[in-house]
Coordinates of C-alpha atoms in Angstrom, one line a residue:
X145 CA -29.1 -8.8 -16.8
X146 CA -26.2 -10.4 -18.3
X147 CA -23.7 -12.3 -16.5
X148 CA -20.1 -13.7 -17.2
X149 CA -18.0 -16.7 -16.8
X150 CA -15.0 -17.1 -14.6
X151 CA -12.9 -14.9 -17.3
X152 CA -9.7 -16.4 -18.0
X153 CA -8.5 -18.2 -20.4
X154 CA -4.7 -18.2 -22.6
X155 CA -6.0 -15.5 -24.9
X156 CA -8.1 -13.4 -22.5
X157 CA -6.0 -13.8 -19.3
X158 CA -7.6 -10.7 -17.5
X159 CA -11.6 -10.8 -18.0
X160 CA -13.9 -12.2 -20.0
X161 CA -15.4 -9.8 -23.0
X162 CA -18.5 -12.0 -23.9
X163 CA -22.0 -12.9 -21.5
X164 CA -22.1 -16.5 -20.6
X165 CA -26.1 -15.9 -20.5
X166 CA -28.5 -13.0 -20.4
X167 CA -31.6 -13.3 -17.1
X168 CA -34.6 -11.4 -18.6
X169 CA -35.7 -9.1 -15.9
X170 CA -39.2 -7.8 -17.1
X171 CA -41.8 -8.8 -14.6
X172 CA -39.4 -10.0 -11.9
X173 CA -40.1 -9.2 -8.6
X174 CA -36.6 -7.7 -6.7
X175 CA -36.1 -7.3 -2.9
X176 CA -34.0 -7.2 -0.3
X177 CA -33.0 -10.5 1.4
X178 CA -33.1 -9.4 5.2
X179 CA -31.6 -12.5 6.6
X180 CA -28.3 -14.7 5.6
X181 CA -24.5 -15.4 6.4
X182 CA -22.8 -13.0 8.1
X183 CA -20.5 -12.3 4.7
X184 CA -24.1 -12.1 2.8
X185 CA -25.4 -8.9 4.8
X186 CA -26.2 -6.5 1.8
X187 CA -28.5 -10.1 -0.2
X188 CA -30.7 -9.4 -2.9
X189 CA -33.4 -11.5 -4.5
X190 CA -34.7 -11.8 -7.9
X191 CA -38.0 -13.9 -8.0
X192 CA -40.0 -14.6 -11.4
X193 CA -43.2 -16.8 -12.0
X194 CA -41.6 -18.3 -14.7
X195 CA -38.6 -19.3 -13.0
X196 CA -38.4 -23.2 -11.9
X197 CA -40.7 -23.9 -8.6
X198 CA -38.8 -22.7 -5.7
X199 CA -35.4 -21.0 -7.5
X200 CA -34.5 -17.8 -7.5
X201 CA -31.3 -15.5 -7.8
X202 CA -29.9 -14.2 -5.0
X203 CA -27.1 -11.2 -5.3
X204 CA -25.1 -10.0 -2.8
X205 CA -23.5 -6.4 -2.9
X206 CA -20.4 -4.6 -0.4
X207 CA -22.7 -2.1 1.2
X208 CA -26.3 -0.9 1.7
X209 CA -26.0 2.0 -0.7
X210 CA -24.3 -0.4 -3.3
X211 CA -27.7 -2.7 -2.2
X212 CA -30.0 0.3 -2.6
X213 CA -29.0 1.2 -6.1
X214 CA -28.8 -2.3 -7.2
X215 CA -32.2 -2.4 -5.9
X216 CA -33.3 0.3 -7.8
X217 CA -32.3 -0.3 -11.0
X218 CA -33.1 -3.5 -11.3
X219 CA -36.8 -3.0 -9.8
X220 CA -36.7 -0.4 -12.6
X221 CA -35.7 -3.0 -15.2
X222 CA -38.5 -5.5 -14.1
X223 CA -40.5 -3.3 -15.2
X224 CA -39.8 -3.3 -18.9

């Protein structure tokens, strides 16, 4: 899973074109978060042994079928 910085800078005003990091997802565990904010109501939660004690990534996505794929293909990722 790769993510990205805030994206703008004077010679790339629009986006950002290169990964501020990569998250390996083999052998991550991915479910749904059932309870948060009100503005967090679609949550997902990446959980890995490895990670630090206690931390884990939490994603949030605009609906439950945007949830359900994301849930999807990244449980189909941590399986790599």
């Amino acid at each position: 899973l790769l993510y990205y910085g805030s994206g703008t800078s004077a010679d790339m005003p629009h986006f950002d074109t290169k990964p501020k990091g990569v998250i390996p997802l083999g052998g991550c565990k991915v479910d749904v978060v059932e309870r948060g904010p009100k503005t967090f109501k679609w949550g997902l939660r990446i959980t890995h042994p490895d990670f630090y004690a206690g931390r884990m990534l939490v994603l949030a996505a605009e609906s439950e079928d945007e949830q359900k794929a994301w849930l999807a293909t990244l449980g189909d990722c941590s399986r790599v």
